[in-house]
Structure formats: C-alpha cells, structure tokens
C-alpha cells in the first residue's frame, strides 16, 4: 500500500510538471529543455526556506512559485528575439547553468551532497506526516494545475497561444502582443514546475542535483510528447504511463543493476517511436498541421 | 464622420544595395479603394510590409489617422486599425473558421491571464456573444457550413475569403489586400470582389495589390502603377489602362 501511495505521489508530481510544460511547449510551441531547472529551483528554494528560515510551508510554496514565475519571465525576456531551434538551445543553456549553480554554490545548496532533513509539510499547524496525507496534498495541487491549465487552454488566451505556435506573423497582424503572451505562459509554467519542486523536496526530505538534470527535463518532455502535446489530457496520461512503466519492469524480475539502463532505453525507444509514427501522442485527435507545409 | 487617412511620404527602402522602394508617396482616405499594379518585384508587397511594421524604411514617413507608424511594432500598428491579408494566405490552420475570426477581433477580453483566472464569467459571456457575431458574419459571406472546420482544411478560395472576413472582424479602418483573388475559382472571385466593393461604403480605406486588371477596375477608384519601386503612373482605371507607359511595360 505504501508503495502504491509512493507511486501515486510521483505520478502527481510529474503530472504537474507535464501539464505545465505542455502549456509552454505543446500549446505555445516553445520547446523548453529547462523544465527541470524550474523544478529544481522550486525544490531548493523550498528546502532552503524550510531549513534556514523556518518559513511555514504554505508561504514557502507561494514564494517558490513566485520564484519560478520570475525565472520564467527572465527566460522569456532573454529569449525575446529568438524562437524555434535557437530557443531550444537557450533553454538548454539555462538548464546547464542552473544545474551548475546547484552543484557549485555549496554554501547555499550543499553542492553534490545536497540538502538533508527537509521537514514534512505543515498546513495551518497540522503536520502532514503520513504519505497518504501527502498524496492528498499532491492530488489537490494536481487538480489546481489541471484546472488553471484547462482554463487557459479553453479561453481566448489559449487561442492566441495556438496562433503564436502556428504563425507568429498572423498573431502580430491580429494585434496580439506576442512577447507578453509568451512571458505569461513561461511565468505560469515556471510557477507550477517550481511548486512541484517544493512538494517533491518536502516529500522526500532530501534533495541533490541528480534529480534536476537535463535527463529530467527530457523525461518531462517525453511525458508531454508521448501523452500528446497540446492536448488537454495528454500530459496527464503521459505522466501516469511513464512513471508506472519502470515500476512494472520491476515485477518481471529484472536485476536492479540493469533496471536503470533498461529504463533509459525504454524512454528513448518510446520517444523515437512516437515522434515517428504518432507525433500527436496518445491523446492527440488529429495531426497538427504546421503552417505552410501544404500547397 | 471624418474618415481616417493613410499618408505615405517619400518612402525609401533598400535590401542591401538594391533599392525596392524609391521616393514612394501615396495618400488614401477612408471610403476609397486604391489599386496597386505592377510587375513582380515592383515593391508592392514590400510597401505593405513597411506600412504594417515588418520592415523599417531607410527614409520617409508612414502615418495613419495622424499617428506615425514607422518604428512601431506590427502588433501596435494592427491595433491602430490596420489589417492585411497575405499573398500566400496565412491563417491559423488547426483553429476552426470561427476561431480564426474570433482571433482577429480587437477585443482583448479573455486574452489576459487575470480575465482567465478571476473573471471567467465575464470572459465566457463575452466569448459567446462574439462567437454569435462571428458566426453571423461567416453566414453573410456563405461560410456558414465551415464554421467548425479547421482553417487548414478549407479550399484555397475559402481560405482567401476567410482571411478577408478576418479583416472585417478586426474592425480595421485601413485594409491592405495582397492579391485577394489570385489563383482561385471564378465563383469565389465574384464573392470576394463583391465584399471588397462594399468596404468603402463602410468608411474603410482599402489598398489592393492585384494582377487581374478587370478585377482592379471593378473595385478601385484610383490605380497606381509601380515599377522598380517607383510610382510610374496614377489615375482612374480607365486612364491607367490607356497610359502608354503602363501599356508598354506591363499591360501590353
């Protein structure tokens, strides 16, 4: 039972990461490889706020999310003039820089040994000490994320985001301030990713840089692509499948030493298969036609 | 009611060493349709790109309703009431016809994060009202059947019609049309031309680029013949059609 709760919490955290990245990459077309950086910044900020400053959990989560939003705005402002492949490279750079800071800013982050003893979250005097309580908390956070992202996608703003993804020139001609919309999405996506980081830090109680590497960014991107980029439930399904899949492998009796490698092969293979044969993902109804491909 | 005025003065634009617009001036007023004709490479589309802010000119000024446009970003120019279509139709292919029309609207309700998160009721109310208006607009041009069809799945002619409808929906007062009837079936041509013919009656200022001279003479009050970035001749369609310079280099 405890094991299932653990899986549930992990699915929840990756669901938040997947849904928030889908807003940025799937709906707005900004393929970001820096999502683990946002996630990590939230986790480290939560750990530092709890360990050094004794900031209460709800306040800390709010601060972490604000920090994530600010980082999103900074990323958006720095990449204002670039798009497509160049944007991917810029986010890759951000990811690398942030990871280096985690590793080398030892006085703040503890370097490679990380931060230990992050307390269990306490909401209004009640300490969430059981894993089940935490699952509820994560579940609530998931609902909030899906709710906010669903609203954005289903609103006129969502329509503008699709326009920006498909053809920025059309969006400009329709009078849309493309930069402001991109910053908005990066801020919202960054805030939720940082929030997921804060939940993760309080759940495991120990964080180190290995949880926030480029591989992690790619894993979240796989969730989005395999589930279905730019769809409402795609990242939800993607998170459930990709988190559960390696756990299933555990039961086929694979030795622990091999499990890690097999997992990498599996993710890589799945990603290739989906990109080649079902680029719209599991939940995508129709192929998204790129502007100008036809005719 | 005073009509808004487009004023272009002494525009110069060069790509590297090649001059594509040289000392080009044009003035047009609401309620009038001006045609731009000329061979490929005459600088017609470049002129549109300068007016809409996608290119900045080396020299000269562009103003609309007294506001200087040069130096403003394209989205601001669009919000001043300037709308354009493209030679190779551009619309948002995965969005449906009605969504493309709604996208063109200048009403910003529901496009701000605060509206989405905290003023949801107002957003949805506004959205359903605008949707109704968009559908009746589509109905009036015979696109009712395609309301929920993705823009990318429409025929080429329907796409051109839709991009014109988007200009109407934006409420723009200056409408720049880049070859609105090139490459489409005759029936659709008639439909599009009759919509364009109505625009001046609504106080719109229209500038049309088109190679089909019959079409130009049926919709324009005034025609400008451009060649190598210069205005070579200007007059009523009849005058232009009989102008020896035009006949020699273009119509002949």
Coordinates of C-alpha atoms in Angstrom, one line a residue:
Chain A
X1 CA 0.0 0.0 0.0
X2 CA 2.8 2.4 1.0
X3 CA 4.4 1.6 -2.3
X4 CA 1.3 2.4 -4.3
X5 CA 1.0 5.7 -2.4
X6 CA 4.6 6.5 -3.3
X7 CA 3.9 5.8 -7.0
X8 CA 0.7 8.0 -6.7
X9 CA 2.7 10.9 -5.3
X10 CA 5.3 10.6 -8.1
X11 CA 2.7 10.5 -10.8
X12 CA 1.1 13.6 -9.2
X13 CA 4.4 15.5 -9.2
X14 CA 5.2 14.5 -12.8
X15 CA 1.6 15.3 -13.8
X16 CA 2.1 18.9 -12.6
X17 CA 5.5 19.1 -14.5
X18 CA 4.0 17.6 -17.6
X19 CA 0.9 19.8 -17.7
X20 CA 2.9 22.9 -17.0
X21 CA 5.5 22.1 -19.7
X22 CA 2.6 21.3 -22.1
X23 CA 1.4 24.9 -21.7
X24 CA 4.8 26.2 -22.8
X25 CA 5.9 23.6 -25.4
X26 CA 2.6 21.9 -26.5
X27 CA 0.3 24.9 -26.7
X28 CA 2.6 27.8 -27.3
X29 CA 5.3 25.9 -29.3
X30 CA 8.2 27.0 -27.1
X31 CA 10.2 23.7 -26.8
X32 CA 11.9 24.1 -23.4
X33 CA 14.6 21.8 -22.1
X34 CA 14.8 23.8 -18.9
X35 CA 11.8 22.4 -17.1
X36 CA 14.0 20.5 -14.6
X37 CA 15.7 23.8 -13.8
X38 CA 12.4 25.3 -12.7
X39 CA 11.5 22.1 -10.8
X40 CA 14.9 22.2 -9.1
X41 CA 14.7 25.9 -8.2
X42 CA 11.4 25.2 -6.5
X43 CA 12.8 22.2 -4.6
X44 CA 16.0 24.1 -3.5
X45 CA 14.1 27.2 -2.6
X46 CA 11.6 25.2 -0.5
X47 CA 14.4 23.3 1.2
X48 CA 16.4 26.5 2.0
X49 CA 13.3 28.4 3.2
X50 CA 12.4 25.5 5.5
X51 CA 15.8 24.6 6.8
X52 CA 17.4 28.1 7.2
X53 CA 14.5 30.4 7.7
X54 CA 11.7 28.2 9.2
X55 CA 9.2 29.7 6.7
X56 CA 5.8 28.0 7.1
X57 CA 5.0 25.5 4.2
X58 CA 2.1 27.4 2.5
X59 CA 4.1 30.7 2.5
X60 CA 7.2 28.8 1.2
X61 CA 5.2 27.2 -1.7
X62 CA 3.9 30.6 -2.6
X63 CA 7.4 32.0 -2.6
X64 CA 8.8 29.1 -4.6
X65 CA 6.1 29.6 -7.2
X66 CA 6.8 33.3 -7.4
X67 CA 10.4 32.5 -7.9
X68 CA 9.6 30.0 -10.7
X69 CA 7.4 32.6 -12.4
X70 CA 10.1 35.2 -12.2
X71 CA 12.6 32.8 -13.7
X72 CA 10.1 32.1 -16.5
X73 CA 9.8 35.8 -17.2
X74 CA 13.6 36.2 -17.2
X75 CA 14.0 33.3 -19.6
X76 CA 11.3 34.8 -21.8
X77 CA 12.8 38.3 -21.8
X78 CA 16.3 36.9 -22.6
X79 CA 14.9 34.8 -25.5
X80 CA 12.5 37.5 -26.7
X81 CA 14.2 37.8 -30.1
X82 CA 14.8 34.1 -30.8
X83 CA 12.5 31.1 -31.5
X84 CA 12.4 27.5 -32.6
X85 CA 15.8 25.8 -32.5
X86 CA 17.5 28.8 -31.1
X87 CA 15.0 28.9 -28.2
X88 CA 15.7 25.2 -27.5
X89 CA 19.4 25.9 -27.3
X90 CA 18.8 28.8 -25.0
X91 CA 16.7 26.7 -22.6
X92 CA 19.4 24.0 -22.7
X93 CA 21.9 26.7 -21.6
X94 CA 19.6 27.8 -18.8
X95 CA 19.3 24.1 -17.7
X96 CA 23.0 23.6 -17.6
X97 CA 23.7 26.9 -15.8
X98 CA 21.1 26.2 -13.1
X99 CA 22.4 22.7 -12.5
X100 CA 26.0 24.1 -12.2
X101 CA 24.7 26.5 -9.6
X102 CA 23.1 23.6 -7.6
X103 CA 26.4 21.7 -7.8
X104 CA 28.8 24.5 -7.0
X105 CA 27.1 27.0 -4.8
X106 CA 27.9 24.8 -1.9
X107 CA 27.2 27.4 0.9
X108 CA 23.6 27.6 -0.3
X109 CA 22.8 24.3 -1.9
X110 CA 25.2 21.9 -0.2
X111 CA 26.8 21.0 -3.6
X112 CA 26.8 17.4 -4.7
X113 CA 25.8 16.2 -1.2
X114 CA 22.6 18.1 -1.4
X115 CA 20.4 19.2 1.5
X116 CA 19.0 16.9 4.1
X117 CA 16.4 16.9 6.8
X118 CA 13.8 18.9 4.9
X119 CA 10.8 18.8 7.3
X120 CA 7.4 17.3 6.5
X121 CA 5.0 20.0 5.3
X122 CA 2.7 21.6 7.9
X123 CA -0.5 23.3 6.8
X124 CA -2.0 25.5 9.5
X125 CA -0.4 23.8 12.5
X126 CA -1.3 20.3 11.1
X127 CA 1.8 18.3 10.1
X128 CA 1.3 16.1 7.1
X129 CA 3.4 13.2 8.3
X130 CA 1.7 10.3 6.6
X131 CA 2.4 9.6 3.0
X132 CA -1.3 9.3 2.4
X133 CA -1.8 12.9 3.7
X134 CA 0.9 14.0 1.2
X135 CA -0.8 12.1 -1.6
X136 CA -3.9 14.2 -0.8
X137 CA -1.9 17.4 -0.9
X138 CA -0.3 16.5 -4.2
X139 CA -3.7 15.5 -5.5
X140 CA -5.0 18.9 -4.7
X141 CA -2.0 20.5 -6.4
X142 CA -2.7 18.4 -9.5
X143 CA -6.3 19.5 -9.5
X144 CA -5.3 23.1 -9.3
X145 CA -2.7 22.7 -12.1
X146 CA -5.2 20.9 -14.4
X147 CA -7.9 23.5 -13.6
X148 CA -5.7 26.5 -14.3
X149 CA -4.2 25.0 -17.5
X150 CA -7.6 23.9 -18.7
X151 CA -9.0 27.4 -18.2
X152 CA -6.1 28.9 -20.1
X153 CA -6.3 26.4 -23.0
X154 CA -10.1 26.8 -23.2
X155 CA -10.1 30.6 -23.2
X156 CA -9.4 33.3 -25.8
X157 CA -5.9 33.3 -24.4
X158 CA -5.5 29.6 -25.3
X159 CA -6.5 30.5 -28.9
X160 CA -3.8 33.2 -29.0
X161 CA -1.2 30.8 -27.8
X162 CA -2.0 28.3 -30.6
X163 CA -1.8 31.2 -33.0
X164 CA 1.7 32.1 -31.7
X165 CA 2.7 28.5 -32.0
X166 CA 1.5 28.2 -35.6
X167 CA 2.3 31.6 -37.1
X168 CA 3.6 34.5 -35.1
X169 CA 3.2 36.8 -38.0
X170 CA -0.6 36.2 -38.1
X171 CA -0.7 36.7 -34.4
X172 CA 1.1 40.1 -34.8
X173 CA -1.3 41.1 -37.6
X174 CA -4.2 40.3 -35.4
X175 CA -2.8 42.8 -32.9
X176 CA -1.6 40.3 -30.3
X177 CA 1.4 41.3 -28.2
X178 CA 3.3 38.0 -28.7
X179 CA 6.0 38.8 -26.2
X180 CA 3.6 39.5 -23.3
X181 CA 1.7 36.2 -24.1
X182 CA 4.9 34.2 -24.1
X183 CA 6.1 35.7 -20.8
X184 CA 2.7 34.9 -19.3
X185 CA 2.9 31.3 -20.3
X186 CA 6.5 30.9 -19.2
X187 CA 5.6 32.5 -15.8
X188 CA 2.6 30.2 -15.3
X189 CA 4.5 27.1 -16.4
X190 CA 7.6 28.1 -14.3
X191 CA 5.4 28.7 -11.3
X192 CA 3.8 25.3 -11.4
X193 CA 7.1 23.5 -12.1
X194 CA 8.6 25.2 -9.1
X195 CA 5.6 24.3 -7.0
X196 CA 6.1 20.7 -8.0
X197 CA 9.7 21.0 -6.9
X198 CA 8.6 22.3 -3.5
X199 CA 6.3 19.4 -3.0
X200 CA 9.0 17.0 -4.0
X201 CA 11.5 18.4 -1.6
X202 CA 9.1 18.2 1.3
X203 CA 8.1 14.7 0.4
X204 CA 11.5 13.0 0.0
X205 CA 13.2 15.2 2.7
X206 CA 16.5 15.1 0.8
X207 CA 17.5 16.7 -2.4
X208 CA 20.6 16.7 -4.5
X209 CA 21.4 17.9 -8.0
X210 CA 20.9 14.5 -9.6
X211 CA 17.1 14.9 -9.5
X212 CA 17.2 18.1 -11.7
X213 CA 19.5 17.2 -14.6
X214 CA 18.9 17.6 -18.3
X215 CA 17.7 13.9 -18.3
X216 CA 14.9 15.0 -16.0
X217 CA 13.9 17.8 -18.5
X218 CA 13.9 15.3 -21.3
X219 CA 11.8 12.9 -19.2
X220 CA 9.1 15.6 -18.7
X221 CA 9.3 16.4 -22.4
X222 CA 8.7 12.7 -23.1
X223 CA 5.6 12.8 -20.9
X224 CA 4.3 15.6 -23.0
X225 CA 5.1 14.1 -26.3
X226 CA 4.0 10.6 -25.6
X227 CA 0.8 11.7 -23.9
X228 CA 0.1 14.2 -26.7
X229 CA 1.5 17.7 -26.9
X230 CA -1.1 20.5 -27.0
X231 CA -4.0 18.2 -25.8
X232 CA -5.9 18.6 -22.6
X233 CA -5.4 15.2 -21.0
X234 CA -2.2 14.1 -22.9
X235 CA 0.3 15.0 -20.2
X236 CA -1.9 13.5 -17.5
X237 CA -2.0 10.2 -19.3
X238 CA 1.7 10.5 -20.2
X239 CA 2.7 11.1 -16.6
X240 CA 0.7 8.0 -15.4
X241 CA 2.2 5.8 -18.0
X242 CA 5.8 6.9 -17.9
X243 CA 6.0 6.8 -14.1
X244 CA 4.3 3.4 -13.8
X245 CA 6.1 1.7 -16.7
X246 CA 9.6 1.2 -15.0
X247 CA 7.8 0.0 -11.8
X248 CA 6.1 -2.7 -13.9
X249 CA 9.5 -3.7 -15.1
X250 CA 10.5 -4.3 -11.5
X251 CA 8.0 -7.2 -11.4
X252 CA 9.3 -9.0 -14.4
X253 CA 12.4 -9.8 -12.4
X254 CA 15.0 -7.6 -14.0
X255 CA 18.1 -7.3 -11.8
X256 CA 18.3 -3.9 -10.1
X257 CA 21.7 -3.2 -11.8
X258 CA 20.1 -3.4 -15.2
X259 CA 16.8 -1.6 -14.4
X260 CA 18.3 1.8 -14.8
X261 CA 19.7 1.2 -18.3
X262 CA 16.6 -0.6 -19.5
X263 CA 14.5 2.3 -18.3
X264 CA 16.6 4.8 -20.4
X265 CA 16.4 2.5 -23.4
X266 CA 12.7 2.3 -23.0
X267 CA 12.1 6.0 -22.7
X268 CA 14.4 6.7 -25.7
X269 CA 12.8 4.0 -27.8
X270 CA 9.3 5.2 -26.9
X271 CA 10.1 8.7 -27.8
X272 CA 11.5 7.7 -31.2
X273 CA 8.5 5.5 -31.9
X274 CA 6.1 8.3 -31.0
X275 CA 7.8 11.0 -32.8
X276 CA 8.0 8.9 -36.0
X277 CA 4.6 7.2 -36.0
X278 CA 2.3 9.0 -33.7
X279 CA 3.6 12.6 -33.3
X280 CA 0.2 13.7 -32.0
X281 CA 0.8 11.5 -28.9
X282 CA -1.7 9.1 -27.3
X283 CA -4.4 11.7 -26.7
X284 CA -4.0 13.8 -29.9
X285 CA -7.0 13.6 -32.1
X286 CA -5.5 14.9 -35.3
X287 CA -2.1 15.9 -36.6
X288 CA -1.3 19.5 -36.0
X289 CA -0.7 20.8 -39.4
X290 CA 2.2 23.2 -39.5
X291 CA 1.6 26.4 -41.4
X292 CA 2.8 26.4 -44.9
X293 CA 3.5 22.7 -45.2
X294 CA 0.7 22.1 -47.5
X295 CA 0.2 23.5 -51.0
Chain B
X1 CA -18.0 61.5 -39.7
X2 CA -14.4 62.1 -40.8
X3 CA -12.6 59.3 -42.5
X4 CA -9.2 58.2 -41.5
X5 CA -6.3 58.9 -43.8
X6 CA -3.3 56.9 -44.8
X7 CA -0.3 59.2 -45.7
X8 CA 2.9 57.8 -47.1
X9 CA 5.7 60.3 -47.9
X10 CA 8.9 59.8 -49.8
X11 CA 9.4 56.2 -48.7
X12 CA 12.8 54.6 -49.5
X13 CA 13.6 51.0 -48.8
X14 CA 16.6 49.0 -49.9
X15 CA 17.7 45.5 -49.3
X16 CA 21.5 45.7 -49.2
X17 CA 22.3 47.8 -52.3
X18 CA 19.1 47.1 -54.1
X19 CA 16.5 49.8 -53.9
X20 CA 13.0 48.3 -53.7
X21 CA 11.1 51.4 -52.9
X22 CA 12.4 54.8 -54.1
X23 CA 10.7 58.0 -53.1
X24 CA 7.3 56.4 -53.0
X25 CA 4.4 58.6 -51.8
X26 CA 0.7 57.6 -51.5
X27 CA -2.2 59.2 -49.8
X28 CA -5.5 57.4 -49.4
X29 CA -8.6 58.2 -47.5
X30 CA -11.4 56.2 -45.8
X31 CA -14.2 55.5 -48.4
X32 CA -11.8 54.9 -51.2
X33 CA -10.1 51.9 -52.8
X34 CA -6.7 52.3 -54.3
X35 CA -5.3 49.6 -56.6
X36 CA -1.6 48.8 -56.9
X37 CA -0.4 47.2 -60.0
X38 CA 3.0 46.5 -61.5
X39 CA 5.3 43.6 -62.4
X40 CA 6.7 41.2 -59.9
X41 CA 9.4 42.8 -57.8
X42 CA 7.9 46.3 -58.3
X43 CA 7.9 46.7 -54.5
X44 CA 4.1 46.3 -53.9
X45 CA 4.3 43.7 -51.1
X46 CA 7.4 45.5 -49.6
X47 CA 5.2 48.6 -49.3
X48 CA 2.7 46.5 -47.3
X49 CA 5.4 45.2 -45.1
X50 CA 6.7 48.7 -44.4
X51 CA 3.2 50.0 -43.6
X52 CA 2.5 47.1 -41.2
X53 CA 5.8 47.5 -39.5
X54 CA 7.5 44.2 -40.5
X55 CA 10.2 46.2 -42.4
X56 CA 11.5 49.6 -41.4
X57 CA 12.2 52.1 -44.3
X58 CA 15.5 53.8 -44.8
X59 CA 13.7 57.1 -45.3
X60 CA 10.3 58.5 -45.4
X61 CA 7.2 58.5 -43.2
X62 CA 4.0 56.5 -43.0
X63 CA 1.1 57.8 -40.9
X64 CA -2.4 56.6 -40.4
X65 CA -5.0 58.9 -38.9
X66 CA -2.2 61.3 -37.9
X67 CA -0.2 58.6 -36.0
X68 CA 3.3 57.9 -37.2
X69 CA 3.6 54.1 -37.9
X70 CA 7.3 53.9 -38.7
X71 CA 9.1 52.3 -35.7
X72 CA 6.1 50.9 -34.1
X73 CA 5.9 47.1 -33.7
X74 CA 3.5 45.3 -36.0
X75 CA 1.0 44.4 -33.3
X76 CA 0.6 48.1 -32.3
X77 CA 0.1 49.1 -35.9
X78 CA -2.6 46.4 -36.1
X79 CA -4.3 47.7 -33.0
X80 CA -4.4 51.2 -34.6
X81 CA -6.8 49.7 -37.1
X82 CA -4.6 48.4 -39.9
X83 CA -5.2 44.9 -41.2
X84 CA -3.7 43.0 -44.0
X85 CA -4.0 39.7 -45.9
X86 CA -1.1 37.8 -47.5
X87 CA -0.4 36.7 -51.0
X88 CA 0.1 33.1 -49.8
X89 CA -2.9 33.0 -47.4
X90 CA -1.9 32.9 -43.8
X91 CA -4.3 31.8 -41.2
X92 CA -4.1 29.5 -38.1
X93 CA -4.6 26.1 -39.7
X94 CA -5.5 24.0 -36.7
X95 CA -8.1 26.6 -35.5
X96 CA -11.6 26.4 -36.9
X97 CA -13.0 29.0 -39.2
X98 CA -14.9 30.7 -36.4
X99 CA -11.9 30.6 -34.1
X100 CA -9.8 32.3 -36.8
X101 CA -12.4 35.1 -37.0
X102 CA -12.5 35.4 -33.2
X103 CA -8.7 35.6 -33.1
X104 CA -8.9 38.6 -35.4
X105 CA -11.1 40.6 -33.0
X106 CA -9.5 43.5 -31.3
X107 CA -11.5 42.8 -28.1
X108 CA -8.9 41.7 -25.6
X109 CA -11.4 40.2 -23.0
X110 CA -10.2 36.8 -22.0
X111 CA -6.8 37.1 -23.5
X112 CA -5.3 38.4 -20.3
X113 CA -4.4 36.0 -17.5
X114 CA -6.4 37.9 -14.9
X115 CA -9.5 37.5 -17.1
X116 CA -8.9 33.8 -17.4
X117 CA -8.3 33.2 -13.7
X118 CA -10.6 35.7 -12.0
X119 CA -13.2 37.0 -14.5
X120 CA -14.2 33.7 -16.0
X121 CA -17.9 34.6 -16.2
X122 CA -17.3 37.8 -18.0
X123 CA -14.9 36.1 -20.3
X124 CA -17.3 33.3 -21.3
X125 CA -20.2 35.7 -21.6
X126 CA -18.2 38.0 -23.9
X127 CA -16.9 35.0 -25.8
X128 CA -20.4 33.6 -26.6
X129 CA -21.6 37.0 -27.7
X130 CA -18.6 37.4 -30.0
X131 CA -19.0 33.9 -31.3
X132 CA -22.6 34.6 -32.4
X133 CA -21.4 37.8 -34.1
X134 CA -18.6 35.9 -35.8
X135 CA -21.0 33.1 -37.0
X136 CA -23.5 35.6 -38.5
X137 CA -20.6 37.3 -40.2
X138 CA -19.5 34.0 -41.7
X139 CA -23.1 33.3 -42.7
X140 CA -23.3 36.6 -44.6
X141 CA -20.3 35.5 -46.8
X142 CA -21.5 32.0 -47.3
X143 CA -19.1 30.2 -45.0
X144 CA -21.7 29.0 -42.5
X145 CA -21.1 25.4 -43.4
X146 CA -17.4 25.6 -42.5
X147 CA -17.8 27.3 -39.1
X148 CA -16.3 24.3 -37.2
X149 CA -13.9 23.2 -39.9
X150 CA -10.2 23.7 -39.3
X151 CA -8.8 26.6 -41.3
X152 CA -6.2 24.3 -42.9
X153 CA -8.9 22.1 -44.3
X154 CA -10.7 24.8 -46.3
X155 CA -10.2 25.1 -50.0
X156 CA -7.7 27.7 -51.2
X157 CA -10.5 30.1 -52.2
X158 CA -12.3 29.7 -48.9
X159 CA -9.1 30.4 -47.1
X160 CA -8.7 33.6 -49.0
X161 CA -12.2 34.6 -48.3
X162 CA -11.7 33.7 -44.6
X163 CA -8.7 36.0 -44.3
X164 CA -10.7 38.8 -45.8
X165 CA -13.5 38.1 -43.3
X166 CA -10.9 38.3 -40.5
X167 CA -10.0 41.8 -41.7
X168 CA -13.7 42.7 -41.4
X169 CA -14.0 41.2 -38.0
X170 CA -11.0 43.1 -36.7
X171 CA -12.9 46.3 -37.3
X172 CA -9.8 47.7 -39.1
X173 CA -10.2 51.0 -40.9
X174 CA -7.2 50.5 -43.2
X175 CA -7.3 47.2 -45.1
X176 CA -4.4 46.1 -47.2
X177 CA -5.2 43.2 -49.5
X178 CA -2.3 41.3 -51.2
X179 CA -3.7 39.6 -54.4
X180 CA -7.1 38.7 -52.9
X181 CA -8.3 36.8 -55.9
X182 CA -5.2 35.3 -57.4
X183 CA -5.4 31.6 -58.1
X184 CA -9.0 30.9 -57.1
X185 CA -12.1 29.7 -58.8
X186 CA -14.4 32.3 -60.6
X187 CA -17.4 31.9 -58.3
X188 CA -15.3 32.6 -55.3
X189 CA -13.8 35.6 -57.1
X190 CA -17.2 37.2 -57.5
X191 CA -18.0 36.7 -53.8
X192 CA -14.7 38.2 -52.7
X193 CA -14.9 41.1 -55.1
X194 CA -18.4 42.0 -54.0
X195 CA -17.2 42.1 -50.4
X196 CA -14.3 44.4 -51.3
X197 CA -16.6 46.6 -53.3
X198 CA -18.7 47.2 -50.2
X199 CA -15.8 48.2 -48.0
X200 CA -15.6 51.9 -49.0
X201 CA -19.3 52.3 -48.2
X202 CA -18.4 51.3 -44.6
X203 CA -15.8 54.1 -44.5
X204 CA -12.8 51.7 -44.9
X205 CA -9.7 52.8 -46.7
X206 CA -8.6 49.9 -48.9
X207 CA -5.4 49.3 -50.8
X208 CA -5.4 46.3 -53.1
X209 CA -2.5 44.6 -54.9
X210 CA -3.8 42.6 -57.9
X211 CA -2.6 41.5 -61.3
X212 CA -6.1 41.0 -62.7
X213 CA -6.8 44.4 -64.3
X214 CA -10.6 43.7 -64.8
X215 CA -10.9 43.0 -61.1
X216 CA -8.9 46.1 -60.3
X217 CA -11.1 48.3 -62.5
X218 CA -14.2 46.9 -61.0
X219 CA -13.3 47.7 -57.4
X220 CA -10.9 50.7 -57.5
X221 CA -11.4 54.4 -57.7
X222 CA -7.8 55.0 -58.3
X223 CA -4.9 52.9 -59.6
X224 CA -1.2 53.3 -59.1
X225 CA 1.2 51.7 -61.5
X226 CA 4.5 50.8 -59.8
X227 CA 7.7 49.6 -61.4
X228 CA 11.2 49.1 -59.8
X229 CA 10.0 50.7 -56.5
X230 CA 8.7 53.9 -58.2
X231 CA 5.3 55.2 -58.8
X232 CA 5.2 55.5 -62.6
X233 CA 1.7 56.5 -63.2
X234 CA -1.5 57.2 -61.2
X235 CA -5.1 57.8 -62.3
X236 CA -8.6 56.2 -62.7
X237 CA -8.6 52.7 -64.0
X238 CA -9.5 54.0 -67.5
X239 CA -6.7 56.4 -67.5
X240 CA -4.2 53.8 -66.4
X241 CA -5.4 51.3 -69.0
X242 CA -4.7 53.8 -71.8
X243 CA -1.5 55.1 -70.3
X244 CA 1.3 54.4 -72.8
X245 CA 3.9 53.8 -70.1
X246 CA 1.7 51.2 -68.5
X247 CA 0.9 49.5 -71.7
X248 CA 4.5 49.4 -72.8
X249 CA 5.9 47.9 -69.6
X250 CA 3.0 46.0 -68.1
X251 CA -0.4 45.6 -69.7
X252 CA 0.9 45.3 -73.3

